Amino acid sequence: MMAKEFKIVHESEIEGTPQQVFDAATLGMSGWMWPVEIEPKLGGAGPFGSSVTVWEPPHRYSNRVDGEGGFFNELEFDISELPDGKSWLRYVHSGVLFEDWDNQYDGAAKHTAFYQHTLGQYVKHFAGRQAAFADIQGPAASSAPDAFTAVKSALGIHDAGAGGHVSVAIAGLGTVEAEVDYVDENFVGLRTEDAMYRFFGRNAFGAVVGMTVHLFAEGADADAAGAAWGAWLNGLYS
């Protein structure tokens, strides 16, 4: 199987200091991606079986994993200081894909934009806080080409663009009032005072619709929240 390399570059301004961005990228991943333990030193264990190849806080961090058949996966964070307590983040994800290259690359590039936006939201609103985390996958029926429209409809989101407000009743949790901080064809991001909810239209890339829950309130029960949101998500396709 032929390996083909890829490189995805994403740059963004973040409302936070370089140290806050560095900490988010290395020690605070539960708040914007999923929980990962990183050994904070050069050569330490990184995420996804990688090793830390650059550790220069608060400006540079990289990790890399190599495998058989020419496989590698590398993540690079280059953080510069801007005025007024802000930062500029240049993120590079490079590696190889072995099959269905165009679809996998498209999915990876769009996921990157969403995850990097979520990192910025985390730094701006929840910097330094760990999250109680839940990952939820929809049923097989949510892999249909138009499946993500059911999520948007249930949330009351009909147009592209952030800044709106949603009110959604979740059995067992009550009514969640949230700001829409991200929305496009494949992804939706919601934020409250003490939580972020991320919705992934992975049906566009051959998988099922999913979502993640990031709860920042002390003592938050991620298992209960995950079960409640999971029932809501599954109910959209029953």
PDB file of N, CA and C in Angstrom, residues 99-178:
ATOM      1  N   GLU A  99      -4.468   5.308   2.286  1.00  0.00           N
ATOM      2  CA  GLU A  99      -5.573   5.025   1.373  1.00  0.00           C
ATOM      3  C   GLU A  99      -6.625   6.111   1.497  1.00  0.00           C
ATOM      4  N   ASP A 100      -7.468   6.208   0.452  1.00  0.00           N
ATOM      5  CA  ASP A 100      -8.535   7.216   0.435  1.00  0.00           C
ATOM      6  C   ASP A 100      -7.973   8.583   0.817  1.00  0.00           C
ATOM      7  N   TRP A 101      -6.839   8.950   0.180  1.00  0.00           N
ATOM      8  CA  TRP A 101      -6.046  10.092   0.610  1.00  0.00           C
ATOM      9  C   TRP A 101      -6.860  11.385   0.607  1.00  0.00           C
ATOM     10  N   ASP A 102      -7.585  11.660  -0.472  1.00  0.00           N
ATOM     11  CA  ASP A 102      -8.296  12.941  -0.582  1.00  0.00           C
ATOM     12  C   ASP A 102      -9.316  13.106   0.531  1.00  0.00           C
ATOM     13  N   ASN A 103     -10.095  12.058   0.811  1.00  0.00           N
ATOM     14  CA  ASN A 103     -11.124  12.146   1.842  1.00  0.00           C
ATOM     15  C   ASN A 103     -10.504  12.268   3.227  1.00  0.00           C
ATOM     16  N   GLN A 104      -9.448  11.489   3.484  1.00  0.00           N
ATOM     17  CA  GLN A 104      -8.798  11.567   4.784  1.00  0.00           C
ATOM     18  C   GLN A 104      -8.144  12.930   4.989  1.00  0.00           C
ATOM     19  N   TYR A 105      -7.515  13.459   3.951  1.00  0.00           N
ATOM     20  CA  TYR A 105      -6.880  14.772   4.076  1.00  0.00           C
ATOM     21  C   TYR A 105      -7.922  15.854   4.317  1.00  0.00           C
ATOM     22  N   ASP A 106      -9.014  15.803   3.565  1.00  0.00           N
ATOM     23  CA  ASP A 106     -10.080  16.791   3.743  1.00  0.00           C
ATOM     24  C   ASP A 106     -10.611  16.747   5.174  1.00  0.00           C
ATOM     25  N   GLY A 107     -10.840  15.538   5.677  1.00  0.00           N
ATOM     26  CA  GLY A 107     -11.326  15.399   7.050  1.00  0.00           C
ATOM     27  C   GLY A 107     -10.336  15.916   8.062  1.00  0.00           C
ATOM     28  N   ALA A 108      -9.052  15.586   7.877  1.00  0.00           N
ATOM     29  CA  ALA A 108      -8.028  16.037   8.822  1.00  0.00           C
ATOM     30  C   ALA A 108      -7.899  17.553   8.819  1.00  0.00           C
ATOM     31  N   ALA A 109      -7.942  18.165   7.635  1.00  0.00           N
ATOM     32  CA  ALA A 109      -7.809  19.621   7.542  1.00  0.00           C
ATOM     33  C   ALA A 109      -8.985  20.327   8.214  1.00  0.00           C
ATOM     34  N   LYS A 110     -10.201  19.822   8.007  1.00  0.00           N
ATOM     35  CA  LYS A 110     -11.369  20.454   8.606  1.00  0.00           C
ATOM     36  C   LYS A 110     -11.423  20.222  10.114  1.00  0.00           C
ATOM     37  N   HIS A 111     -11.016  19.024  10.558  1.00  0.00           N
ATOM     38  CA  HIS A 111     -10.925  18.777  11.995  1.00  0.00           C
ATOM     39  C   HIS A 111      -9.893  19.706  12.631  1.00  0.00           C
ATOM     40  N   THR A 112      -8.781  19.928  11.945  1.00  0.00           N
ATOM     41  CA  THR A 112      -7.741  20.802  12.477  1.00  0.00           C
ATOM     42  C   THR A 112      -8.291  22.197  12.741  1.00  0.00           C
ATOM     43  N   ALA A 113      -9.011  22.762  11.780  1.00  0.00           N
ATOM     44  CA  ALA A 113      -9.564  24.107  11.961  1.00  0.00           C
ATOM     45  C   ALA A 113     -10.490  24.159  13.168  1.00  0.00           C
ATOM     46  N   PHE A 114     -11.310  23.109  13.344  1.00  0.00           N
ATOM     47  CA  PHE A 114     -12.250  23.078  14.468  1.00  0.00           C
ATOM     48  C   PHE A 114     -11.521  22.906  15.799  1.00  0.00           C
ATOM     49  N   TYR A 115     -10.577  21.987  15.854  1.00  0.00           N
ATOM     50  CA  TYR A 115      -9.836  21.776  17.096  1.00  0.00           C
ATOM     51  C   TYR A 115      -9.012  23.009  17.482  1.00  0.00           C
ATOM     52  N   GLN A 116      -8.403  23.673  16.515  1.00  0.00           N
ATOM     53  CA  GLN A 116      -7.602  24.842  16.836  1.00  0.00           C
ATOM     54  C   GLN A 116      -8.489  26.006  17.300  1.00  0.00           C
ATOM     55  N   HIS A 117      -9.670  26.126  16.712  1.00  0.00           N
ATOM     56  CA  HIS A 117     -10.626  27.110  17.223  1.00  0.00           C
ATOM     57  C   HIS A 117     -10.991  26.785  18.669  1.00  0.00           C
ATOM     58  N   THR A 118     -11.243  25.497  18.947  1.00  0.00           N
ATOM     59  CA  THR A 118     -11.621  25.092  20.292  1.00  0.00           C
ATOM     60  C   THR A 118     -10.495  25.345  21.278  1.00  0.00           C
ATOM     61  N   LEU A 119      -9.256  25.125  20.861  1.00  0.00           N
ATOM     62  CA  LEU A 119      -8.109  25.461  21.708  1.00  0.00           C
ATOM     63  C   LEU A 119      -8.156  26.950  22.073  1.00  0.00           C
ATOM     64  N   GLY A 120      -8.429  27.797  21.078  1.00  0.00           N
ATOM     65  CA  GLY A 120      -8.520  29.230  21.350  1.00  0.00           C
ATOM     66  C   GLY A 120      -9.636  29.574  22.313  1.00  0.00           C
ATOM     67  N   GLN A 121     -10.775  28.924  22.186  1.00  0.00           N
ATOM     68  CA  GLN A 121     -11.875  29.142  23.113  1.00  0.00           C
ATOM     69  C   GLN A 121     -11.491  28.703  24.527  1.00  0.00           C
ATOM     70  N   TYR A 122     -10.807  27.578  24.609  1.00  0.00           N
ATOM     71  CA  TYR A 122     -10.364  27.083  25.916  1.00  0.00           C
ATOM     72  C   TYR A 122      -9.421  28.081  26.582  1.00  0.00           C
ATOM     73  N   VAL A 123      -8.435  28.566  25.845  1.00  0.00           N
ATOM     74  CA  VAL A 123      -7.484  29.512  26.428  1.00  0.00           C
ATOM     75  C   VAL A 123      -8.183  30.803  26.846  1.00  0.00           C
ATOM     76  N   LYS A 124      -9.089  31.281  26.033  1.00  0.00           N
ATOM     77  CA  LYS A 124      -9.768  32.543  26.334  1.00  0.00           C
ATOM     78  C   LYS A 124     -10.676  32.437  27.551  1.00  0.00           C
ATOM     79  N   HIS A 125     -11.381  31.303  27.698  1.00  0.00           N
ATOM     80  CA  HIS A 125     -12.426  31.206  28.720  1.00  0.00           C
ATOM     81  C   HIS A 125     -12.100  30.277  29.884  1.00  0.00           C
ATOM     82  N   PHE A 126     -11.201  29.295  29.684  1.00  0.00           N
ATOM     83  CA  PHE A 126     -10.987  28.274  30.717  1.00  0.00           C
ATOM     84  C   PHE A 126      -9.517  27.958  30.953  1.00  0.00           C
ATOM     85  N   ALA A 127      -8.620  28.856  30.610  1.00  0.00           N
ATOM     86  CA  ALA A 127      -7.181  28.574  30.666  1.00  0.00           C
ATOM     87  C   ALA A 127      -6.760  28.019  32.023  1.00  0.00           C
ATOM     88  N   GLY A 128      -5.964  26.945  31.976  1.00  0.00           N
ATOM     89  CA  GLY A 128      -5.419  26.356  33.180  1.00  0.00           C
ATOM     90  C   GLY A 128      -6.309  25.364  33.882  1.00  0.00           C
ATOM     91  N   ARG A 129      -7.519  25.160  33.376  1.00  0.00           N
ATOM     92  CA  ARG A 129      -8.474  24.259  34.031  1.00  0.00           C
ATOM     93  C   ARG A 129      -8.567  22.936  33.274  1.00  0.00           C
ATOM     94  N   GLN A 130      -8.569  21.847  34.018  1.00  0.00           N
ATOM     95  CA  GLN A 130      -8.808  20.545  33.422  1.00  0.00           C
ATOM     96  C   GLN A 130     -10.319  20.345  33.268  1.00  0.00           C
ATOM     97  N   ALA A 131     -10.696  19.487  32.334  1.00  0.00           N
ATOM     98  CA  ALA A 131     -12.105  19.239  32.080  1.00  0.00           C
ATOM     99  C   ALA A 131     -12.467  17.800  32.391  1.00  0.00           C
ATOM    100  N   ALA A 132     -13.656  17.605  32.949  1.00  0.00           N
ATOM    101  CA  ALA A 132     -14.262  16.282  32.968  1.00  0.00           C
ATOM    102  C   ALA A 132     -14.774  16.037  31.558  1.00  0.00           C
ATOM    103  N   PHE A 133     -14.430  14.898  30.973  1.00  0.00           N
ATOM    104  CA  PHE A 133     -14.569  14.704  29.530  1.00  0.00           C
ATOM    105  C   PHE A 133     -15.412  13.484  29.208  1.00  0.00           C
ATOM    106  N   ALA A 134     -16.237  13.612  28.184  1.00  0.00           N
ATOM    107  CA  ALA A 134     -16.982  12.472  27.656  1.00  0.00           C
ATOM    108  C   ALA A 134     -16.950  12.521  26.134  1.00  0.00           C
ATOM    109  N   ASP A 135     -16.755  11.361  25.529  1.00  0.00           N
ATOM    110  CA  ASP A 135     -16.749  11.206  24.075  1.00  0.00           C
ATOM    111  C   ASP A 135     -17.944  10.328  23.700  1.00  0.00           C
ATOM    112  N   ILE A 136     -18.777  10.798  22.781  1.00  0.00           N
ATOM    113  CA  ILE A 136     -20.040  10.139  22.457  1.00  0.00           C
ATOM    114  C   ILE A 136     -20.105   9.892  20.955  1.00  0.00           C
ATOM    115  N   GLN A 137     -20.443   8.671  20.578  1.00  0.00           N
ATOM    116  CA  GLN A 137     -20.585   8.320  19.171  1.00  0.00           C
ATOM    117  C   GLN A 137     -22.042   8.009  18.863  1.00  0.00           C
ATOM    118  N   GLY A 138     -22.517   8.514  17.747  1.00  0.00           N
ATOM    119  CA  GLY A 138     -23.876   8.252  17.336  1.00  0.00           C
ATOM    120  C   GLY A 138     -24.037   6.841  16.800  1.00  0.00           C
ATOM    121  N   PRO A 139     -25.272   6.417  16.537  1.00  0.00           N
ATOM    122  CA  PRO A 139     -25.534   5.080  16.004  1.00  0.00           C
ATOM    123  C   PRO A 139     -25.145   4.975  14.535  1.00  0.00           C
ATOM    124  N   ALA A 140     -25.221   3.762  14.004  1.00  0.00           N
ATOM    125  CA  ALA A 140     -24.843   3.530  12.607  1.00  0.00           C
ATOM    126  C   ALA A 140     -25.645   4.407  11.651  1.00  0.00           C
ATOM    127  N   ALA A 141     -26.889   4.670  11.997  1.00  0.00           N
ATOM    128  CA  ALA A 141     -27.742   5.488  11.119  1.00  0.00           C
ATOM    129  C   ALA A 141     -27.196   6.899  10.950  1.00  0.00           C
ATOM    130  N   SER A 142     -26.344   7.350  11.879  1.00  0.00           N
ATOM    131  CA  SER A 142     -25.814   8.715  11.779  1.00  0.00           C
ATOM    132  C   SER A 142     -24.653   8.822  10.798  1.00  0.00           C
ATOM    133  N   SER A 143     -24.351   7.731  10.084  1.00  0.00           N
ATOM    134  CA  SER A 143     -23.328   7.799   9.038  1.00  0.00           C
ATOM    135  C   SER A 143     -23.918   8.197   7.688  1.00  0.00           C
ATOM    136  N   ALA A 144     -25.221   8.369   7.608  1.00  0.00           N
ATOM    137  CA  ALA A 144     -25.874   8.757   6.359  1.00  0.00           C
ATOM    138  C   ALA A 144     -25.377  10.123   5.894  1.00  0.00           C
ATOM    139  N   PRO A 145     -25.381  10.367   4.589  1.00  0.00           N
ATOM    140  CA  PRO A 145     -24.817  11.615   4.066  1.00  0.00           C
ATOM    141  C   PRO A 145     -25.398  12.885   4.665  1.00  0.00           C
ATOM    142  N   ASP A 146     -26.683  12.891   4.997  1.00  0.00           N
ATOM    143  CA  ASP A 146     -27.326  14.097   5.523  1.00  0.00           C
ATOM    144  C   ASP A 146     -27.533  14.047   7.029  1.00  0.00           C
ATOM    145  N   ALA A 147     -26.855  13.137   7.725  1.00  0.00           N
ATOM    146  CA  ALA A 147     -27.142  12.881   9.143  1.00  0.00           C
ATOM    147  C   ALA A 147     -26.868  14.085  10.038  1.00  0.00           C
ATOM    148  N   PHE A 148     -25.874  14.897   9.704  1.00  0.00           N
ATOM    149  CA  PHE A 148     -25.517  15.993  10.607  1.00  0.00           C
ATOM    150  C   PHE A 148     -26.573  17.082  10.632  1.00  0.00           C
ATOM    151  N   THR A 149     -27.420  17.138   9.611  1.00  0.00           N
ATOM    152  CA  THR A 149     -28.479  18.142   9.609  1.00  0.00           C
ATOM    153  C   THR A 149     -29.449  17.917  10.769  1.00  0.00           C
ATOM    154  N   ALA A 150     -29.576  16.661  11.218  1.00  0.00           N
ATOM    155  CA  ALA A 150     -30.467  16.378  12.348  1.00  0.00           C
ATOM    156  C   ALA A 150     -29.956  17.027  13.623  1.00  0.00           C
ATOM    157  N   VAL A 151     -28.630  17.062  13.803  1.00  0.00           N
ATOM    158  CA  VAL A 151     -28.039  17.715  14.968  1.00  0.00           C
ATOM    159  C   VAL A 151     -28.316  19.210  14.927  1.00  0.00           C
ATOM    160  N   LYS A 152     -28.048  19.824  13.796  1.00  0.00           N
ATOM    161  CA  LYS A 152     -28.265  21.266  13.679  1.00  0.00           C
ATOM    162  C   LYS A 152     -29.734  21.627  13.893  1.00  0.00           C
ATOM    163  N   SER A 153     -30.615  20.827  13.325  1.00  0.00           N
ATOM    164  CA  SER A 153     -32.041  21.095  13.482  1.00  0.00           C
ATOM    165  C   SER A 153     -32.468  20.976  14.938  1.00  0.00           C
ATOM    166  N   ALA A 154     -31.979  19.934  15.628  1.00  0.00           N
ATOM    167  CA  ALA A 154     -32.344  19.735  17.025  1.00  0.00           C
ATOM    168  C   ALA A 154     -31.804  20.836  17.919  1.00  0.00           C
ATOM    169  N   LEU A 155     -30.667  21.397  17.537  1.00  0.00           N
ATOM    170  CA  LEU A 155     -30.094  22.502  18.300  1.00  0.00           C
ATOM    171  C   LEU A 155     -30.698  23.849  17.914  1.00  0.00           C
ATOM    172  N   GLY A 156     -31.447  23.885  16.824  1.00  0.00           N
ATOM    173  CA  GLY A 156     -32.033  25.134  16.363  1.00  0.00           C
ATOM    174  C   GLY A 156     -31.055  25.999  15.610  1.00  0.00           C
ATOM    175  N   ILE A 157     -30.052  25.355  14.970  1.00  0.00           N
ATOM    176  CA  ILE A 157     -29.044  26.081  14.199  1.00  0.00           C
ATOM    177  C   ILE A 157     -29.337  25.864  12.722  1.00  0.00           C
ATOM    178  N   HIS A 158     -29.571  26.950  12.003  1.00  0.00           N
ATOM    179  CA  HIS A 158     -29.959  26.831  10.605  1.00  0.00           C
ATOM    180  C   HIS A 158     -29.033  27.591   9.652  1.00  0.00           C
ATOM    181  N   ASP A 159     -28.218  28.467  10.172  1.00  0.00           N
ATOM    182  CA  ASP A 159     -27.345  29.255   9.314  1.00  0.00           C
ATOM    183  C   ASP A 159     -25.899  29.121   9.764  1.00  0.00           C
ATOM    184  N   ALA A 160     -24.988  29.338   8.826  1.00  0.00           N
ATOM    185  CA  ALA A 160     -23.575  29.333   9.169  1.00  0.00           C
ATOM    186  C   ALA A 160     -23.226  30.591   9.951  1.00  0.00           C
ATOM    187  N   GLY A 161     -22.167  30.514  10.733  1.00  0.00           N
ATOM    188  CA  GLY A 161     -21.709  31.662  11.497  1.00  0.00           C
ATOM    189  C   GLY A 161     -21.953  31.497  12.974  1.00  0.00           C
ATOM    190  N   ALA A 162     -21.014  31.997  13.759  1.00  0.00           N
ATOM    191  CA  ALA A 162     -21.102  31.889  15.213  1.00  0.00           C
ATOM    192  C   ALA A 162     -21.798  33.118  15.790  1.00  0.00           C
ATOM    193  N   GLY A 163     -22.010  33.072  17.110  1.00  0.00           N
ATOM    194  CA  GLY A 163     -22.546  34.229  17.812  1.00  0.00           C
ATOM    195  C   GLY A 163     -23.988  34.112  18.227  1.00  0.00           C
ATOM    196  N   GLY A 164     -24.677  33.072  17.770  1.00  0.00           N
ATOM    197  CA  GLY A 164     -26.057  32.892  18.167  1.00  0.00           C
ATOM    198  C   GLY A 164     -26.172  32.209  19.518  1.00  0.00           C
ATOM    199  N   HIS A 165     -27.394  31.914  19.904  1.00  0.00           N
ATOM    200  CA  HIS A 165     -27.677  31.289  21.192  1.00  0.00           C
ATOM    201  C   HIS A 165     -28.606  30.117  20.963  1.00  0.00           C
ATOM    202  N   VAL A 166     -28.379  29.021  21.712  1.00  0.00           N
ATOM    203  CA  VAL A 166     -29.266  27.878  21.626  1.00  0.00           C
ATOM    204  C   VAL A 166     -29.761  27.511  23.014  1.00  0.00           C
ATOM    205  N   SER A 167     -30.928  26.925  23.051  1.00  0.00           N
ATOM    206  CA  SER A 167     -31.524  26.413  24.271  1.00  0.00           C
ATOM    207  C   SER A 167     -32.028  25.021  23.962  1.00  0.00           C
ATOM    208  N   VAL A 168     -31.408  24.009  24.568  1.00  0.00           N
ATOM    209  CA  VAL A 168     -31.748  22.635  24.229  1.00  0.00           C
ATOM    210  C   VAL A 168     -32.021  21.850  25.508  1.00  0.00           C
ATOM    211  N   ALA A 169     -33.148  21.148  25.527  1.00  0.00           N
ATOM    212  CA  ALA A 169     -33.543  20.348  26.691  1.00  0.00           C
ATOM    213  C   ALA A 169     -32.918  18.963  26.587  1.00  0.00           C
ATOM    214  N   ILE A 170     -32.163  18.571  27.618  1.00  0.00           N
ATOM    215  CA  ILE A 170     -31.509  17.271  27.665  1.00  0.00           C
ATOM    216  C   ILE A 170     -32.060  16.512  28.867  1.00  0.00           C
ATOM    217  N   ALA A 171     -32.741  15.412  28.609  1.00  0.00           N
ATOM    218  CA  ALA A 171     -33.333  14.627  29.691  1.00  0.00           C
ATOM    219  C   ALA A 171     -32.265  14.227  30.692  1.00  0.00           C
ATOM    220  N   GLY A 172     -32.513  14.501  31.970  1.00  0.00           N
ATOM    221  CA  GLY A 172     -31.563  14.183  33.021  1.00  0.00           C
ATOM    222  C   GLY A 172     -30.637  15.322  33.366  1.00  0.00           C
ATOM    223  N   LEU A 173     -30.528  16.318  32.484  1.00  0.00           N
ATOM    224  CA  LEU A 173     -29.651  17.471  32.727  1.00  0.00           C
ATOM    225  C   LEU A 173     -30.425  18.773  32.821  1.00  0.00           C
ATOM    226  N   GLY A 174     -31.599  18.823  32.246  1.00  0.00           N
ATOM    227  CA  GLY A 174     -32.348  20.069  32.194  1.00  0.00           C
ATOM    228  C   GLY A 174     -32.082  20.790  30.886  1.00  0.00           C
ATOM    229  N   THR A 175     -32.302  22.080  30.888  1.00  0.00           N
ATOM    230  CA  THR A 175     -32.120  22.887  29.680  1.00  0.00           C
ATOM    231  C   THR A 175     -30.724  23.489  29.663  1.00  0.00           C
ATOM    232  N   VAL A 176     -30.005  23.247  28.574  1.00  0.00           N
ATOM    233  CA  VAL A 176     -28.668  23.797  28.391  1.00  0.00           C
ATOM    234  C   VAL A 176     -28.786  25.067  27.557  1.00  0.00           C
ATOM    235  N   GLU A 177     -28.365  26.179  28.127  1.00  0.00           N
ATOM    236  CA  GLU A 177     -28.332  27.463  27.430  1.00  0.00           C
ATOM    237  C   GLU A 177     -26.892  27.728  27.026  1.00  0.00           C
ATOM    238  N   ALA A 178     -26.648  27.918  25.732  1.00  0.00           N
ATOM    239  CA  ALA A 178     -25.263  28.017  25.270  1.00  0.00           C
ATOM    240  C   ALA A 178     -25.122  29.004  24.131  1.00  0.00           C
TER     241      ALA A 178
END
